[in-house]
């Protein structure tokens, strides 16, 4: 959460804790793999605890938090999880589709029919999120099952990209026949 004290610290802590717990949960004996959604849940809860406890131990980091978007796949199925307004997009033959649902004030207003998506994009409260990692003792994560085909692409990004680049431009940039690192560099350049 860029505007909040310790946002970068929270992101670093959350990434490390999420990865460590996901690896631990996936290191089961062959044939005993837990469902991917259970791994994502456990890893997200570990990330939340790590950020929450770090904030409680350092007064300079009080209230810190971060958003989270993740994808876990076993090669056959994929599970996307999100907390906050970081997003997952699927880019396939039909174009670009947002997979996740933002946990934000304006997203709730759009769902209630109070704002159009276009109005939400430029609303002064577009960055007010309603759910974040590390702010409270417990956090809920939303899941989305994905069936992907060869050639599909998945973009995981923060609002630093999705707020700055229109969906049509995201689709155009990601659909290019270029190396993934070149596409990433172009996305960053466009967002900046």
PDB file of C-alpha atoms in Angstrom:
ATOM      1  CA  UNK A   1       0.000   0.000   0.000  1.00  0.00           C
ATOM      2  CA  UNK A   2       2.088   2.805  -1.391  1.00  0.00           C
ATOM      3  CA  UNK A   3       0.485   5.638   0.547  1.00  0.00           C
ATOM      4  CA  UNK A   4       0.738   3.886   3.894  1.00  0.00           C
ATOM      5  CA  UNK A   5       3.695   3.811   6.241  1.00  0.00           C
ATOM      6  CA  UNK A   6       5.795   0.697   5.709  1.00  0.00           C
ATOM      7  CA  UNK A   7       4.080  -0.414   2.493  1.00  0.00           C
ATOM      8  CA  UNK A   8       7.324  -1.556   0.870  1.00  0.00           C
ATOM      9  CA  UNK A   9       8.365  -3.344   4.079  1.00  0.00           C
ATOM     10  CA  UNK A  10       4.969  -5.060   4.246  1.00  0.00           C
ATOM     11  CA  UNK A  11       5.254  -6.240   0.632  1.00  0.00           C
ATOM     12  CA  UNK A  12       8.702  -7.709   1.234  1.00  0.00           C
ATOM     13  CA  UNK A  13       7.621  -9.503   4.410  1.00  0.00           C
ATOM     14  CA  UNK A  14       4.431 -10.816   2.791  1.00  0.00           C
ATOM     15  CA  UNK A  15       6.216 -12.157  -0.301  1.00  0.00           C
ATOM     16  CA  UNK A  16       8.817 -13.977   1.769  1.00  0.00           C
ATOM     17  CA  UNK A  17       6.281 -15.473   4.199  1.00  0.00           C
ATOM     18  CA  UNK A  18       3.892 -16.471   1.390  1.00  0.00           C
ATOM     19  CA  UNK A  19       6.625 -18.239  -0.573  1.00  0.00           C
ATOM     20  CA  UNK A  20       8.074 -20.044   2.463  1.00  0.00           C
ATOM     21  CA  UNK A  21       4.676 -21.339   3.582  1.00  0.00           C
ATOM     22  CA  UNK A  22       3.607 -22.361   0.075  1.00  0.00           C
ATOM     23  CA  UNK A  23       6.837 -24.323  -0.368  1.00  0.00           C
ATOM     24  CA  UNK A  24       6.397 -25.974   3.034  1.00  0.00           C
ATOM     25  CA  UNK A  25       2.816 -26.974   2.258  1.00  0.00           C
ATOM     26  CA  UNK A  26       3.777 -28.349  -1.167  1.00  0.00           C
ATOM     27  CA  UNK A  27       6.647 -30.491   0.186  1.00  0.00           C
ATOM     28  CA  UNK A  28       4.345 -33.390   0.991  1.00  0.00           C
ATOM     29  CA  UNK A  29       4.973 -36.968   0.011  1.00  0.00           C
ATOM     30  CA  UNK A  30       3.987 -37.867  -3.549  1.00  0.00           C
ATOM     31  CA  UNK A  31       0.229 -38.384  -3.808  1.00  0.00           C
ATOM     32  CA  UNK A  32      -0.480 -36.325  -0.714  1.00  0.00           C
ATOM     33  CA  UNK A  33      -0.584 -32.899  -2.330  1.00  0.00           C
ATOM     34  CA  UNK A  34      -3.135 -30.597  -0.700  1.00  0.00           C
ATOM     35  CA  UNK A  35      -5.642 -28.771  -2.889  1.00  0.00           C
ATOM     36  CA  UNK A  36      -4.091 -25.665  -4.439  1.00  0.00           C
ATOM     37  CA  UNK A  37      -6.705 -23.469  -2.758  1.00  0.00           C
ATOM     38  CA  UNK A  38      -5.600 -24.808   0.650  1.00  0.00           C
ATOM     39  CA  UNK A  39      -1.979 -23.968  -0.152  1.00  0.00           C
ATOM     40  CA  UNK A  40      -2.933 -20.439  -1.229  1.00  0.00           C
ATOM     41  CA  UNK A  41      -5.045 -19.999   1.927  1.00  0.00           C
ATOM     42  CA  UNK A  42      -2.282 -21.214   4.221  1.00  0.00           C
ATOM     43  CA  UNK A  43       0.355 -19.101   2.506  1.00  0.00           C
ATOM     44  CA  UNK A  44      -1.834 -15.978   2.551  1.00  0.00           C
ATOM     45  CA  UNK A  45      -2.555 -16.455   6.254  1.00  0.00           C
ATOM     46  CA  UNK A  46       1.183 -16.871   6.937  1.00  0.00           C
ATOM     47  CA  UNK A  47       1.862 -13.647   5.019  1.00  0.00           C
ATOM     48  CA  UNK A  48      -0.854 -11.852   6.960  1.00  0.00           C
ATOM     49  CA  UNK A  49       0.497 -13.041  10.331  1.00  0.00           C
ATOM     50  CA  UNK A  50       4.054 -12.045   9.425  1.00  0.00           C
ATOM     51  CA  UNK A  51       3.080  -8.507   8.401  1.00  0.00           C
ATOM     52  CA  UNK A  52       0.682  -8.075  11.325  1.00  0.00           C
ATOM     53  CA  UNK A  53       3.255  -9.214  13.897  1.00  0.00           C
ATOM     54  CA  UNK A  54       6.024  -7.088  12.373  1.00  0.00           C
ATOM     55  CA  UNK A  55       3.795  -4.009  12.598  1.00  0.00           C
ATOM     56  CA  UNK A  56       3.013  -4.760  16.250  1.00  0.00           C
ATOM     57  CA  UNK A  57       6.719  -5.020  17.088  1.00  0.00           C
ATOM     58  CA  UNK A  58       7.802  -1.724  15.499  1.00  0.00           C
ATOM     59  CA  UNK A  59       5.889   1.493  16.244  1.00  0.00           C
ATOM     60  CA  UNK A  60       7.230   3.039  13.022  1.00  0.00           C
ATOM     61  CA  UNK A  61       5.393   0.358  11.041  1.00  0.00           C
ATOM     62  CA  UNK A  62       2.025   0.562  12.808  1.00  0.00           C
ATOM     63  CA  UNK A  63      -0.805   0.132  10.309  1.00  0.00           C
ATOM     64  CA  UNK A  64       1.367  -1.146   7.492  1.00  0.00           C
ATOM     65  CA  UNK A  65      -0.208  -3.490   5.010  1.00  0.00           C
ATOM     66  CA  UNK A  66      -0.048  -4.696   1.450  1.00  0.00           C
ATOM     67  CA  UNK A  67      -2.229  -6.158  -1.262  1.00  0.00           C
ATOM     68  CA  UNK A  68      -1.706  -9.644  -2.631  1.00  0.00           C
ATOM     69  CA  UNK A  69      -2.376 -11.388  -5.906  1.00  0.00           C
ATOM     70  CA  UNK A  70      -1.015 -14.856  -6.576  1.00  0.00           C
ATOM     71  CA  UNK A  71      -1.310 -17.801  -8.903  1.00  0.00           C
ATOM     72  CA  UNK A  72      -0.491 -21.386  -8.102  1.00  0.00           C
ATOM     73  CA  UNK A  73      -0.619 -24.118 -10.723  1.00  0.00           C
ATOM     74  CA  UNK A  74       0.202 -27.795 -10.958  1.00  0.00           C
ATOM     75  CA  UNK A  75       0.271 -27.703 -14.763  1.00  0.00           C
ATOM     76  CA  UNK A  76      -3.331 -28.882 -15.118  1.00  0.00           C
ATOM     77  CA  UNK A  77      -5.278 -26.403 -13.067  1.00  0.00           C
ATOM     78  CA  UNK A  78      -4.547 -22.955 -11.693  1.00  0.00           C
ATOM     79  CA  UNK A  79      -5.839 -21.096  -8.662  1.00  0.00           C
ATOM     80  CA  UNK A  80      -5.645 -17.316  -8.403  1.00  0.00           C
ATOM     81  CA  UNK A  81      -5.994 -15.609  -5.046  1.00  0.00           C
ATOM     82  CA  UNK A  82      -6.355 -11.935  -4.199  1.00  0.00           C
ATOM     83  CA  UNK A  83      -6.587  -9.569  -1.270  1.00  0.00           C
ATOM     84  CA  UNK A  84      -6.941  -5.861  -2.022  1.00  0.00           C
ATOM     85  CA  UNK A  85      -6.804  -4.249  -5.449  1.00  0.00           C
ATOM     86  CA  UNK A  86      -3.882  -6.028  -7.078  1.00  0.00           C
ATOM     87  CA  UNK A  87      -5.244  -7.934 -10.048  1.00  0.00           C
ATOM     88  CA  UNK A  88      -4.970 -11.016 -12.209  1.00  0.00           C
ATOM     89  CA  UNK A  89      -5.913 -10.836 -15.890  1.00  0.00           C
ATOM     90  CA  UNK A  90      -6.317 -13.688 -18.381  1.00  0.00           C
ATOM     91  CA  UNK A  91      -5.331 -12.879 -21.954  1.00  0.00           C
ATOM     92  CA  UNK A  92      -6.565 -15.457 -24.469  1.00  0.00           C
ATOM     93  CA  UNK A  93      -8.077 -15.638 -27.936  1.00  0.00           C
ATOM     94  CA  UNK A  94     -11.100 -13.688 -26.695  1.00  0.00           C
ATOM     95  CA  UNK A  95      -8.996 -10.769 -25.412  1.00  0.00           C
ATOM     96  CA  UNK A  96      -8.302  -9.584 -21.875  1.00  0.00           C
ATOM     97  CA  UNK A  97     -10.498 -10.498 -18.891  1.00  0.00           C
ATOM     98  CA  UNK A  98     -10.026  -9.412 -15.287  1.00  0.00           C
ATOM     99  CA  UNK A  99     -10.057 -12.585 -13.189  1.00  0.00           C
ATOM    100  CA  UNK A 100     -10.002 -11.049  -9.706  1.00  0.00           C
ATOM    101  CA  UNK A 101     -12.421  -8.681  -7.989  1.00  0.00           C
ATOM    102  CA  UNK A 102     -10.980  -5.593  -6.339  1.00  0.00           C
ATOM    103  CA  UNK A 103     -11.509  -5.134  -2.619  1.00  0.00           C
ATOM    104  CA  UNK A 104     -11.919  -1.379  -2.828  1.00  0.00           C
ATOM    105  CA  UNK A 105     -14.481   1.284  -2.052  1.00  0.00           C
ATOM    106  CA  UNK A 106     -15.079   2.172  -5.720  1.00  0.00           C
ATOM    107  CA  UNK A 107     -15.316  -1.484  -6.781  1.00  0.00           C
ATOM    108  CA  UNK A 108     -18.090  -1.947  -4.222  1.00  0.00           C
ATOM    109  CA  UNK A 109     -19.796   1.174  -5.595  1.00  0.00           C
ATOM    110  CA  UNK A 110     -19.603  -0.276  -9.140  1.00  0.00           C
ATOM    111  CA  UNK A 111     -21.042  -3.615  -7.932  1.00  0.00           C
ATOM    112  CA  UNK A 112     -23.960  -1.721  -6.302  1.00  0.00           C
ATOM    113  CA  UNK A 113     -24.555   0.248  -9.531  1.00  0.00           C
ATOM    114  CA  UNK A 114     -23.576   3.604  -7.990  1.00  0.00           C
ATOM    115  CA  UNK A 115     -20.666   4.159 -10.399  1.00  0.00           C
ATOM    116  CA  UNK A 116     -19.814   2.992 -13.894  1.00  0.00           C
ATOM    117  CA  UNK A 117     -16.414   1.318 -14.433  1.00  0.00           C
ATOM    118  CA  UNK A 118     -15.288   4.459 -16.299  1.00  0.00           C
ATOM    119  CA  UNK A 119     -16.311   6.713 -13.409  1.00  0.00           C
ATOM    120  CA  UNK A 120     -14.558   4.385 -10.959  1.00  0.00           C
ATOM    121  CA  UNK A 121     -11.307   4.626 -12.916  1.00  0.00           C
ATOM    122  CA  UNK A 122     -11.096   8.369 -12.197  1.00  0.00           C
ATOM    123  CA  UNK A 123     -12.863   8.521  -8.819  1.00  0.00           C
ATOM    124  CA  UNK A 124     -10.908  10.369  -6.090  1.00  0.00           C
ATOM    125  CA  UNK A 125     -11.291   7.378  -3.729  1.00  0.00           C
ATOM    126  CA  UNK A 126     -10.171   4.741  -6.244  1.00  0.00           C
ATOM    127  CA  UNK A 127      -7.209   3.784  -4.028  1.00  0.00           C
ATOM    128  CA  UNK A 128      -9.221   3.202  -0.836  1.00  0.00           C
ATOM    129  CA  UNK A 129      -9.066  -0.552  -0.287  1.00  0.00           C
ATOM    130  CA  UNK A 130     -11.387  -2.533   1.955  1.00  0.00           C
ATOM    131  CA  UNK A 131      -9.152  -5.548   2.534  1.00  0.00           C
ATOM    132  CA  UNK A 132      -5.371  -5.823   2.967  1.00  0.00           C
ATOM    133  CA  UNK A 133      -2.671  -8.194   4.201  1.00  0.00           C
ATOM    134  CA  UNK A 134      -1.362  -7.435   7.692  1.00  0.00           C
ATOM    135  CA  UNK A 135      -3.804  -4.773   8.832  1.00  0.00           C
ATOM    136  CA  UNK A 136      -5.922  -7.108  10.974  1.00  0.00           C
ATOM    137  CA  UNK A 137      -5.182 -10.377  12.782  1.00  0.00           C
ATOM    138  CA  UNK A 138      -7.147 -12.391  10.183  1.00  0.00           C
ATOM    139  CA  UNK A 139      -7.767 -11.789   6.489  1.00  0.00           C
ATOM    140  CA  UNK A 140     -10.000 -13.417   3.892  1.00  0.00           C
ATOM    141  CA  UNK A 141      -8.676 -14.313   0.468  1.00  0.00           C
ATOM    142  CA  UNK A 142     -10.830 -14.744  -2.633  1.00  0.00           C
ATOM    143  CA  UNK A 143     -10.154 -17.628  -5.038  1.00  0.00           C
ATOM    144  CA  UNK A 144     -10.683 -18.024  -8.733  1.00  0.00           C
ATOM    145  CA  UNK A 145     -10.180 -21.310 -10.588  1.00  0.00           C
ATOM    146  CA  UNK A 146      -8.648 -20.967 -14.033  1.00  0.00           C
ATOM    147  CA  UNK A 147      -8.590 -23.352 -16.935  1.00  0.00           C
ATOM    148  CA  UNK A 148      -5.837 -22.218 -19.225  1.00  0.00           C
ATOM    149  CA  UNK A 149      -4.954 -23.383 -22.695  1.00  0.00           C
ATOM    150  CA  UNK A 150      -1.691 -23.324 -24.560  1.00  0.00           C
ATOM    151  CA  UNK A 151      -0.974 -19.769 -25.638  1.00  0.00           C
ATOM    152  CA  UNK A 152      -2.984 -18.119 -22.860  1.00  0.00           C
ATOM    153  CA  UNK A 153      -1.193 -15.503 -20.777  1.00  0.00           C
ATOM    154  CA  UNK A 154      -1.838 -14.412 -17.222  1.00  0.00           C
ATOM    155  CA  UNK A 155      -0.855 -11.007 -15.891  1.00  0.00           C
ATOM    156  CA  UNK A 156      -0.508 -10.411 -12.144  1.00  0.00           C
ATOM    157  CA  UNK A 157      -0.104  -6.724 -11.304  1.00  0.00           C
ATOM    158  CA  UNK A 158      -0.612  -4.026  -8.724  1.00  0.00           C
ATOM    159  CA  UNK A 159      -2.815  -1.003  -9.197  1.00  0.00           C
ATOM    160  CA  UNK A 160       0.352   0.840 -10.195  1.00  0.00           C
ATOM    161  CA  UNK A 161      -0.182  -0.763 -13.603  1.00  0.00           C
ATOM    162  CA  UNK A 162      -3.947  -1.285 -13.790  1.00  0.00           C
ATOM    163  CA  UNK A 163      -4.724   2.311 -12.729  1.00  0.00           C
ATOM    164  CA  UNK A 164      -2.324   3.770 -15.268  1.00  0.00           C
ATOM    165  CA  UNK A 165      -2.873   1.646 -18.384  1.00  0.00           C
ATOM    166  CA  UNK A 166      -6.278   1.024 -19.973  1.00  0.00           C
ATOM    167  CA  UNK A 167      -7.360  -2.603 -20.400  1.00  0.00           C
ATOM    168  CA  UNK A 168      -7.299  -2.365 -24.210  1.00  0.00           C
ATOM    169  CA  UNK A 169      -3.680  -1.176 -24.084  1.00  0.00           C
ATOM    170  CA  UNK A 170      -2.752  -3.920 -21.585  1.00  0.00           C
ATOM    171  CA  UNK A 171      -4.191  -6.507 -23.972  1.00  0.00           C
ATOM    172  CA  UNK A 172      -2.362  -5.031 -26.955  1.00  0.00           C
ATOM    173  CA  UNK A 173       0.984  -4.932 -25.149  1.00  0.00           C
ATOM    174  CA  UNK A 174       0.701  -8.432 -23.671  1.00  0.00           C
ATOM    175  CA  UNK A 175      -0.482  -9.977 -26.950  1.00  0.00           C
ATOM    176  CA  UNK A 176       2.673  -8.923 -28.805  1.00  0.00           C
ATOM    177  CA  UNK A 177       4.926 -11.633 -30.190  1.00  0.00           C
ATOM    178  CA  UNK A 178       7.857 -10.539 -28.050  1.00  0.00           C
ATOM    179  CA  UNK A 179       9.953 -11.989 -25.267  1.00  0.00           C
ATOM    180  CA  UNK A 180       8.219 -11.778 -21.885  1.00  0.00           C
ATOM    181  CA  UNK A 181      10.969  -9.524 -20.464  1.00  0.00           C
ATOM    182  CA  UNK A 182      10.452  -7.054 -23.329  1.00  0.00           C
ATOM    183  CA  UNK A 183       6.705  -7.028 -22.671  1.00  0.00           C
ATOM    184  CA  UNK A 184       7.344  -6.436 -18.965  1.00  0.00           C
ATOM    185  CA  UNK A 185       9.658  -3.511 -19.726  1.00  0.00           C
ATOM    186  CA  UNK A 186       7.044  -1.984 -22.043  1.00  0.00           C
ATOM    187  CA  UNK A 187       4.330  -2.344 -19.385  1.00  0.00           C
ATOM    188  CA  UNK A 188       6.514  -0.556 -16.837  1.00  0.00           C
ATOM    189  CA  UNK A 189       7.370   2.181 -19.313  1.00  0.00           C
ATOM    190  CA  UNK A 190       3.693   2.682 -20.199  1.00  0.00           C
ATOM    191  CA  UNK A 191       2.646   2.802 -16.508  1.00  0.00           C
ATOM    192  CA  UNK A 192       5.376   5.326 -15.705  1.00  0.00           C
TER     193      UNK A 192
END
